[in-house]
Tab-separated table of C-alpha atoms in Angstrom:
chain	number	residue	atom	x	y	z
A	413	MET	CA	24.323	51.569	-21.658
A	414	PHE	CA	25.570	52.701	-18.354
A	415	ASN	CA	28.846	51.785	-16.996
A	416	ASP	CA	29.309	50.636	-13.225
A	417	THR	CA	30.617	54.293	-12.356
A	418	THR	CA	26.924	54.474	-10.148
A	419	ARG	CA	27.982	51.714	-8.051
A	420	GLN	CA	31.321	52.761	-7.491
A	421	ALA	CA	30.631	56.603	-6.845
A	422	PHE	CA	29.432	55.807	-3.362
A	423	PRO	CA	31.963	54.792	-0.342
A	424	ALA	CA	30.650	51.913	1.679
A	425	LEU	CA	28.736	52.173	4.652
A	426	PRO	CA	30.385	51.287	8.001
A	427	LEU	CA	29.572	47.825	9.397
A	428	PRO	CA	25.745	47.929	10.872
A	429	GLU	CA	25.270	48.739	14.460
A	430	LEU	CA	23.073	46.022	15.212
A	431	GLY	CA	21.846	45.382	18.723
A	432	PRO	CA	19.230	45.053	21.181
A	433	ARG	CA	16.993	48.364	22.054
A	434	ALA	CA	16.211	49.421	25.333
A	435	SER	CA	12.984	48.310	26.647
A	436	LEU	CA	9.985	50.693	26.213
A	437	LEU	CA	8.663	50.388	29.582
A	438	PRO	CA	10.969	49.445	32.524
A	439	PHE	CA	8.737	47.034	34.205
A	440	LEU	CA	8.153	45.041	31.089
A	441	ALA	CA	10.590	43.633	28.083
A	442	ASP	CA	9.720	44.753	24.482
A	443	GLN	CA	9.009	41.203	23.111
A	444	HIS	CA	6.052	40.921	25.274
A	445	LEU	CA	4.346	44.241	24.215
A	446	PRO	CA	2.591	42.023	20.985
A	447	TYR	CA	0.298	40.261	23.112
A	448	ILE	CA	0.190	42.444	26.387
A	449	VAL	CA	-1.040	45.353	24.688
A	450	PRO	CA	-3.859	44.398	22.884
A	451	ALA	CA	-5.094	42.575	25.539
A	452	VAL	CA	-5.230	45.640	28.014
A	453	PHE	CA	-6.495	48.010	25.032
A	454	PHE	CA	-9.216	45.737	24.861
A	455	TRP	CA	-10.399	45.799	28.526
A	456	VAL	CA	-10.119	49.458	28.475
A	457	ILE	CA	-12.265	50.212	25.592
A	458	SER	CA	-14.710	47.310	26.624
A	459	LEU	CA	-14.931	48.706	30.260
A	460	VAL	CA	-15.743	52.237	28.743
A	461	PHE	CA	-18.640	50.821	26.787
A	462	HIS	CA	-20.098	48.385	29.133
A	463	TYR	CA	-20.190	51.981	31.600
A	464	ILE	CA	-22.037	53.640	28.703
A	465	ASP	CA	-24.202	50.843	28.614
A	466	HIS	CA	-24.664	50.519	32.267
A	467	ARG	CA	-25.392	54.066	32.648
A	468	GLY	CA	-28.058	54.209	29.507
A	469	LEU	CA	-25.736	57.009	28.058
A	470	LEU	CA	-25.461	58.177	24.174
A	471	GLY	CA	-29.016	56.179	23.502
A	472	GLN	CA	-29.618	58.072	20.826
A	473	TYR	CA	-26.692	56.198	18.899
A	474	ARG	CA	-27.699	52.949	19.710
A	475	LEU	CA	-28.549	50.643	16.915
A	476	HIS	CA	-30.703	48.316	18.885
A	477	THR	CA	-33.706	48.535	21.378
A	478	SER	CA	-33.686	47.219	24.740
A	479	ALA	CA	-36.365	44.318	23.827
A	480	GLU	CA	-33.923	43.064	21.471
A	481	ASP	CA	-31.277	43.133	23.845
A	482	LEU	CA	-33.649	41.236	26.234
A	483	THR	CA	-34.531	38.636	23.554
A	484	LYS	CA	-31.831	37.743	21.011
A	485	ASN	CA	-28.728	37.345	22.580
A	486	ARG	CA	-28.134	33.477	23.607
A	487	ALA	CA	-25.326	34.199	25.747
A	488	SER	CA	-25.132	36.334	28.921
A	489	ARG	CA	-22.442	38.986	29.610
A	490	LYS	CA	-21.127	36.984	32.703
A	491	ASP	CA	-20.321	33.821	30.157
A	492	VAL	CA	-19.213	36.344	27.227
A	493	ILE	CA	-16.556	38.009	29.916
A	494	LYS	CA	-15.486	34.417	31.079
A	495	PHE	CA	-14.861	32.870	27.960
A	496	ALA	CA	-13.009	36.449	26.617
A	497	LEU	CA	-10.407	35.471	29.666
A	498	ILE	CA	-10.186	31.957	28.660
A	499	GLN	CA	-9.371	33.416	25.385
A	500	GLN	CA	-6.985	35.981	26.000
A	501	ALA	CA	-5.274	33.919	28.684
A	502	ALA	CA	-4.540	31.343	25.770
A	503	GLN	CA	-3.499	33.730	23.571
A	504	CYS	CA	-1.290	35.485	26.311
A	505	LEU	CA	0.552	31.791	26.670
A	506	LEU	CA	1.085	31.392	22.927
A	507	GLY	CA	2.471	34.826	22.593
A	508	TYR	CA	4.659	34.055	25.759
A	509	LEU	CA	5.613	31.262	23.909
A	510	MET	CA	6.358	32.517	20.697
A	511	ALA	CA	7.945	35.638	22.003
A	512	ASP	CA	11.281	36.816	20.347
A	513	ASP	CA	13.809	37.891	23.216
A	514	THR	CA	16.964	38.005	20.451
A	515	GLU	CA	15.413	41.133	18.700
A	516	GLN	CA	18.546	42.835	17.200
A	517	LEU	CA	18.140	46.168	15.317
A	518	VAL	CA	19.878	48.624	13.419
A	519	SER	CA	20.078	52.031	14.954
A	520	PRO	CA	18.201	54.436	13.213
A	521	ARG	CA	21.000	56.792	12.295
A	522	TYR	CA	22.282	53.911	10.494
A	523	ALA	CA	18.868	52.765	8.779
A	524	ILE	CA	18.819	56.780	7.624
A	525	ALA	CA	21.982	56.633	5.879
A	526	VAL	CA	21.114	53.406	4.234
A	527	TRP	CA	17.810	55.259	3.026
A	528	ALA	CA	19.906	58.366	1.840
A	529	GLN	CA	22.210	56.436	-0.130
A	530	ARG	CA	19.329	54.637	-1.747
A	531	LEU	CA	18.052	58.293	-2.657
A	532	GLN	CA	21.399	59.116	-4.427
A	533	SER	CA	21.688	55.793	-6.426
A	534	VAL	CA	18.238	56.115	-7.563
A	535	GLU	CA	18.504	59.828	-8.407
A	536	LEU	CA	22.101	59.512	-10.389
A	537	ARG	CA	20.672	56.365	-11.752
A	538	SER	CA	17.498	58.424	-13.363
A	539	LEU	CA	19.618	61.308	-14.252
A	540	GLN	CA	21.846	59.013	-16.308
A	541	TRP	CA	18.523	57.690	-18.162
A	542	ILE	CA	17.772	61.484	-18.553
A	543	ARG	CA	21.024	62.074	-20.051
A	544	PHE	CA	20.985	58.938	-22.652
A	545	LEU	CA	17.116	59.882	-23.492
A	546	ALA	CA	18.134	63.479	-24.198
A	547	SER	CA	21.371	62.708	-26.345
A	548	TYR	CA	18.469	61.838	-29.377
A	549	GLY	CA	16.903	65.340	-28.619
A	550	SER	CA	17.189	68.465	-26.769
A	551	LYS	CA	19.967	68.816	-24.658
A	552	LEU	CA	19.284	69.321	-20.742
A	553	SER	CA	21.921	72.366	-20.730
A	554	ARG	CA	18.897	74.167	-22.192
A	555	VAL	CA	16.956	73.848	-18.628
A	556	GLY	CA	20.107	74.316	-16.552
A	557	ILE	CA	20.277	71.030	-15.346
A	558	PRO	CA	23.803	69.648	-15.346
A	559	VAL	CA	23.965	65.786	-15.577
A	560	THR	CA	27.382	64.484	-14.189
A	561	LEU	CA	28.340	61.432	-12.483
A	562	SER	CA	28.616	63.198	-9.057
A	563	HIS	CA	27.260	62.319	-5.690
A	564	ASP	CA	25.039	65.553	-5.735
A	565	PRO	CA	23.972	66.112	-9.478
A	566	LEU	CA	20.790	68.093	-8.587
A	567	GLY	CA	22.957	70.181	-5.948
A	568	VAL	CA	22.923	73.042	-8.084
A	569	LEU	CA	19.546	73.455	-8.546
A	570	PHE	CA	18.465	72.684	-4.799
A	571	LYS	CA	21.332	74.743	-3.331
A	572	ASP	CA	21.980	72.377	-0.638
A	573	THR	CA	24.528	71.887	1.855
A	574	ALA	CA	26.649	68.940	2.984
A	575	ARG	CA	25.804	67.089	6.331
A	576	THR	CA	27.958	64.545	7.840
A	577	LEU	CA	26.658	61.469	9.899
A	578	ARG	CA	29.314	60.168	12.165
A	579	TRP	CA	29.316	56.845	13.792
A	580	PRO	CA	30.994	55.905	17.282
A	581	THR	CA	33.601	54.386	15.677
A	582	ASP	CA	34.627	57.693	14.084
A	583	ASP	CA	33.660	56.782	10.611
A	584	THR	CA	31.511	59.569	8.719
A	585	MET	CA	29.471	59.921	5.543
A	586	ALA	CA	28.390	63.096	4.122
A	587	PHE	CA	24.722	63.589	2.520
A	588	THR	CA	23.127	66.911	1.117
A	589	SER	CA	20.127	67.887	3.437
A	590	ARG	CA	17.511	66.892	1.114
A	591	HIS	CA	18.561	63.142	1.057
A	592	LEU	CA	18.692	63.160	4.758
A	593	ILE	CA	15.169	64.961	5.253
A	594	LEU	CA	13.639	62.192	2.810
A	595	ALA	CA	15.262	59.618	4.308
A	596	THR	CA	14.580	60.217	7.660
A	597	ALA	CA	10.560	60.902	6.615
A	598	ILE	CA	11.227	57.426	4.951
A	599	TYR	CA	12.036	55.905	7.688
A	600	TRP	CA	10.127	57.004	10.627
A	601	VAL	CA	6.778	57.508	8.293
A	602	LEU	CA	6.928	56.508	4.812
A	603	PHE	CA	8.053	52.912	5.198
A	604	PRO	CA	6.496	52.335	8.532
A	605	LEU	CA	2.953	53.366	6.654
A	606	PHE	CA	3.817	50.747	4.052
A	607	GLN	CA	4.220	48.073	6.666
A	608	TYR	CA	0.834	49.024	8.372
A	609	THR	CA	-1.215	48.642	5.128
A	610	SER	CA	0.309	45.667	3.988
A	611	ALA	CA	-0.058	44.438	7.758
A	612	MET	CA	-3.595	45.340	7.362
A	613	VAL	CA	-3.941	44.050	3.887
A	614	LEU	CA	-2.485	40.468	4.598
A	615	ALA	CA	-4.334	40.167	7.888
A	616	ASP	CA	-7.819	41.309	6.489
A	617	THR	CA	-7.184	38.744	3.461
A	618	MET	CA	-6.592	36.007	5.962
A	619	GLN	CA	-9.315	36.926	8.232
A	620	TYR	CA	-11.907	37.317	5.398
A	621	PHE	CA	-11.215	33.833	3.686
A	622	ALA	CA	-10.772	32.177	7.381
A	623	HIS	CA	-14.072	33.895	8.418
A	624	ARG	CA	-16.079	32.809	5.067
A	625	ALA	CA	-14.524	29.123	5.333
A	626	PHE	CA	-16.150	28.899	9.170
A	627	HIS	CA	-19.766	30.097	7.690
A	628	ALA	CA	-19.562	27.887	4.447
A	629	ASN	CA	-18.430	24.576	5.994
A	630	ARG	CA	-21.120	22.798	8.199
A	631	TRP	CA	-18.337	20.887	10.312
A	632	LEU	CA	-16.579	24.260	11.116
A	633	TYR	CA	-19.690	26.550	12.228
A	634	SER	CA	-21.438	23.848	13.783
A	635	LYS	CA	-21.237	21.227	16.487
A	636	LEU	CA	-18.145	19.195	16.746
A	637	ALA	CA	-19.377	16.200	18.549
A	638	PRO	CA	-16.191	14.287	19.208
A	639	LEU	CA	-14.468	17.530	20.957
A	640	ARG	CA	-18.129	18.562	22.927
A	641	PRO	CA	-17.024	16.865	26.228
A	642	LEU	CA	-13.719	18.777	25.890
A	643	TRP	CA	-14.991	22.520	25.375
A	644	SER	CA	-18.231	22.469	27.114
A	645	THR	CA	-19.164	24.360	30.111
A	646	ASN	CA	-23.255	24.036	30.922
A	647	GLY	CA	-23.495	23.397	26.956
A	648	LEU	CA	-22.152	26.839	26.144
A	649	ILE	CA	-19.373	25.665	23.745
A	650	GLU	CA	-20.679	23.405	21.333
A	651	HIS	CA	-19.393	24.980	18.553
A	652	ILE	CA	-16.886	26.547	16.717
A	653	HIS	CA	-17.936	29.760	14.594
A	654	SER	CA	-21.354	29.741	15.926
A	655	MET	CA	-20.752	30.194	19.118
A	656	HIS	CA	-19.542	33.876	18.404
A	657	HIS	CA	-22.743	34.018	16.754
A	658	ASP	CA	-24.711	33.303	20.100
A	659	ILE	CA	-24.655	37.127	20.265
A	660	TYR	CA	-27.042	38.789	17.664
A	661	VAL	CA	-27.101	42.037	19.523
A	662	PRO	CA	-23.542	42.868	19.740
A	663	PHE	CA	-21.594	44.547	22.661
A	664	ALA	CA	-18.016	45.374	22.692
A	665	TYR	CA	-16.244	42.499	25.001
A	666	GLY	CA	-18.291	40.304	22.608
A	667	ALA	CA	-15.586	40.508	20.271
A	668	PHE	CA	-13.521	37.963	21.805
A	669	TYR	CA	-16.385	35.538	22.721
A	670	ASN	CA	-14.705	32.952	20.402
A	671	HIS	CA	-14.349	29.319	20.270
A	672	PRO	CA	-10.602	28.282	21.307
A	673	LEU	CA	-10.289	26.216	18.077
A	674	GLU	CA	-11.090	29.240	16.042
A	675	THR	CA	-9.106	31.983	18.368
A	676	ILE	CA	-5.793	29.781	18.356
A	677	PRO	CA	-5.534	29.152	14.665
A	678	ILE	CA	-6.373	32.913	13.343
A	679	ASP	CA	-5.738	35.255	15.849
A	680	ALA	CA	-2.723	33.786	18.075
A	681	ILE	CA	-1.003	32.075	15.096
A	682	GLY	CA	-2.174	33.664	12.019
A	683	PHE	CA	-2.364	36.975	12.928
A	684	PRO	CA	1.309	37.364	14.214
A	685	ILE	CA	2.403	35.615	11.309
A	686	CYS	CA	0.986	38.186	9.009
A	687	LEU	CA	2.992	40.869	11.307
A	688	ALA	CA	6.190	39.166	10.499
A	689	ILE	CA	5.959	38.755	6.907
A	690	VAL	CA	5.909	42.415	6.629
A	691	GLY	CA	8.935	42.827	9.128
A	692	LEU	CA	7.283	44.664	11.908
A	693	ASP	CA	9.400	44.589	15.234
A	694	ASN	CA	7.928	44.443	18.734
A	695	ARG	CA	6.854	48.099	19.418
A	696	GLN	CA	5.039	47.899	15.846
A	697	ALA	CA	3.716	44.720	16.128
A	698	ALA	CA	1.992	46.308	19.728
A	699	PHE	CA	0.874	49.493	17.918
A	700	PHE	CA	-0.828	47.579	15.086
A	701	GLY	CA	-2.637	44.988	17.652
A	702	ALA	CA	-3.959	47.982	19.467
A	703	ILE	CA	-5.219	49.652	16.263
A	704	TRP	CA	-6.854	46.224	15.117
A	705	THR	CA	-8.394	45.589	18.639
A	706	PHE	CA	-9.980	49.103	18.694
A	707	LYS	CA	-11.447	48.221	15.461
A	708	THR	CA	-12.931	45.164	16.491
A	709	VAL	CA	-14.192	46.066	19.706
A	710	VAL	CA	-16.006	49.161	18.110
A	711	ASP	CA	-17.568	47.084	15.448
A	712	HIS	CA	-18.956	45.057	18.202
A	713	CYS	CA	-19.969	48.165	20.544
A	714	GLY	CA	-23.692	48.384	19.155
A	715	TYR	CA	-23.201	52.374	19.125
A	716	ASP	CA	-23.176	54.010	15.356
A	717	PHE	CA	-21.073	56.953	16.821
A	718	PRO	CA	-20.655	60.215	14.418
A	719	TYR	CA	-17.323	60.743	13.032
A	720	ASN	CA	-15.768	57.114	13.913
A	721	PRO	CA	-12.145	56.693	12.692
A	722	CYS	CA	-13.009	53.144	11.573
A	723	ASN	CA	-15.222	54.455	9.019
A	724	ILE	CA	-11.772	55.718	7.212
A	725	VAL	CA	-10.905	51.811	6.229
A	726	CYS	CA	-14.498	50.262	5.917
A	727	PRO	CA	-17.456	53.062	5.815
A	728	ASN	CA	-20.520	52.469	8.126
A	729	SER	CA	-18.174	50.279	9.927
A	730	VAL	CA	-20.352	49.572	12.955
A	731	LEU	CA	-23.355	48.815	10.654
A	732	PHE	CA	-21.572	46.643	8.395
A	733	HIS	CA	-20.484	44.470	10.739
A	734	ASP	CA	-23.749	44.307	12.762
A	735	LEU	CA	-25.765	43.014	9.521
A	736	HIS	CA	-23.554	40.107	9.669
A	737	HIS	CA	-24.548	39.441	13.392
A	738	GLN	CA	-28.220	39.221	12.292
A	739	SER	CA	-29.356	35.539	11.903
A	740	TRP	CA	-30.316	36.841	8.075
A	741	GLY	CA	-26.857	38.794	7.129
A	742	MET	CA	-24.793	35.996	8.385
A	743	LYS	CA	-23.409	34.881	4.733
A	744	HIS	CA	-22.808	38.947	4.174
A	745	ASN	CA	-20.094	41.176	5.297
A	746	PHE	CA	-17.212	38.547	6.608
A	747	SER	CA	-14.486	41.367	6.317
A	748	VAL	CA	-12.652	42.640	9.475
A	749	TYR	CA	-11.026	45.425	8.691
A	750	GLY	CA	-11.872	46.677	5.155
A	751	ALA	CA	-14.570	46.072	2.719
A	752	PHE	CA	-12.562	45.011	-0.298
A	753	TRP	CA	-12.794	41.507	-0.242
A	754	ASP	CA	-16.765	41.412	0.543
A	755	TRP	CA	-17.126	44.089	-2.373
A	756	PHE	CA	-14.418	41.635	-4.729
A	757	MET	CA	-16.151	38.375	-3.641
A	758	GLY	CA	-19.882	39.546	-3.897
A	759	THR	CA	-20.723	39.141	-0.022
A	760	ARG	CA	-20.998	42.738	0.673
A	761	TRP	CA	-24.640	43.811	1.614
A	762	SER	CA	-24.762	47.632	2.579
A	763	PRO	CA	-26.808	48.392	5.820
A	764	HIS	CA	-28.612	50.736	4.331
A	765	ASP	CA	-29.925	48.790	1.614
A	766	SER	CA	-33.853	48.838	1.751
A	767	LYS	CA	-34.000	44.991	2.345
A	768	ALA	CA	-31.600	45.164	5.271
A	769	GLN	CA	-33.565	47.973	6.742
A	770	ALA	CA	-36.631	46.081	6.404
A	771	LYS	CA	-35.420	43.175	7.854
A	772	TYR	CA	-34.255	45.652	11.041
A	773	ARG	CA	-37.606	46.969	11.510
A	774	LYS	CA	-39.048	43.387	11.222
A	775	GLY	CA	-36.769	42.062	13.913
A	776	ARG	CA	-37.533	44.962	16.347
A	777	ALA	CA	-41.290	44.447	15.650
A	778	MET	CA	-40.686	41.490	16.699
A	779	ALA	CA	-38.971	41.573	19.961
A	780	GLU	CA	-41.300	44.138	21.278
A	781	VAL	CA	-44.166	41.649	20.642
A	782	VAL	CA	-42.070	38.981	22.396
A	783	THR	CA	-41.008	41.430	25.193
A	784	ALA	CA	-44.605	42.239	26.006
A	785	LYS	CA	-46.025	38.739	26.342
A	786	ALA	CA	-43.072	37.767	28.412
A	787	ARG	CA	-43.715	40.894	30.362
A	788	SER	CA	-47.357	40.045	30.802
A	789	GLN	CA	-46.259	36.634	32.302
A	790	ALA	CA	-43.983	38.234	34.470
A	791	GLN	CA	-40.754	36.387	33.121
A	792	VAL	CA	-38.699	39.467	32.165
A	793	PRO	CA	-38.130	42.771	33.660
A	794	GLU	CA	-39.404	46.479	32.501
A	795	PRO	CA	-36.801	47.160	30.086
A	796	VAL	CA	-35.007	50.594	30.812
A	797	LEU	CA	-35.060	53.205	27.895
A	798	GLY	CA	-31.368	53.662	26.681
A	799	LYS	CA	-29.907	50.895	28.242
A	800	SER	CA	-28.592	48.063	26.150
A	801	THR	CA	-29.490	45.284	29.251
A	802	ALA	CA	-30.787	45.051	32.592
A	803	VAL	CA	-27.891	42.707	33.505
A	804	LYS	CA	-25.461	44.136	35.964
A	805	LEU	CA	-21.486	42.680	36.173
């Protein structure tokens, strides 16, 4: 149907300008950003929420009462911080061992030129199809579109001017303004957005099915007797995923309160593999890890703030995950980032459902009864309205 003119019409690009990129930070090589940035981000956000908790601020947005906080959680905040640090130490060690210090990237100028040439080729091929189809009907000349095998078949309509890209080797290549503008937008915005979206889909798929497996398989959720002496510290690490559910009233840094046998294969190995599949470089991986960390911490913060940006990808994001942390909601809402897989697999339970709201009310009432009984026996302190806990770190 078409000859090979399309492929031959464009001169070959110069050899790629492949090489290392200068580090973003003078004191830290880029290959360490993917595991350092999320770790720092985690503690910055967590400490902000801890300050809010400790000062009793924004109590109108809290999901749980002080009585629930005092009676339901089986892990203290100090223990949670201790094991969050252990988890991050393991992740950072694996991140250091897996860091790629040989990352070679083409220059933005070369990548934009590649996209511009692809756009030219697609445009020319599309117009060849139009010419082919038009041969059986009305002629394109009626609408003033010149269909030729030139480098710029739409230049007459767009009135573009040629722009030249110059390489250090003095090689040059001319592109039209519209091709360069669109190629620049693809390189800096559209393609990275596609990569981040793909990474989110892959990571969320991995997290959903792994998370659900930890709940569905009793061996994965419950005690590991042979490994208990290895991981046990005062009996706190006797489970894999059930350890995370020692926190029924979530708080920010409880997001990283996980068993090492859950953290290492999913967060330290599986998550970086998802990012590598979609081709994120070190800086992109660090940025995506920071976003993922923000979503995870906010989902565990215990506050339902208005205009939560996480609601863009998962409506009622904090409430959605808080329901999963309740003893009666553990078989629902397994997704970590979006809610697609829960909807598709039939495990989604809206936190606004009347049955869910009734269970929340029952849980609050029971916590008040237990707290009042314990207070009468002088076993717990008087809860302070607006604060999530009386524990000071």
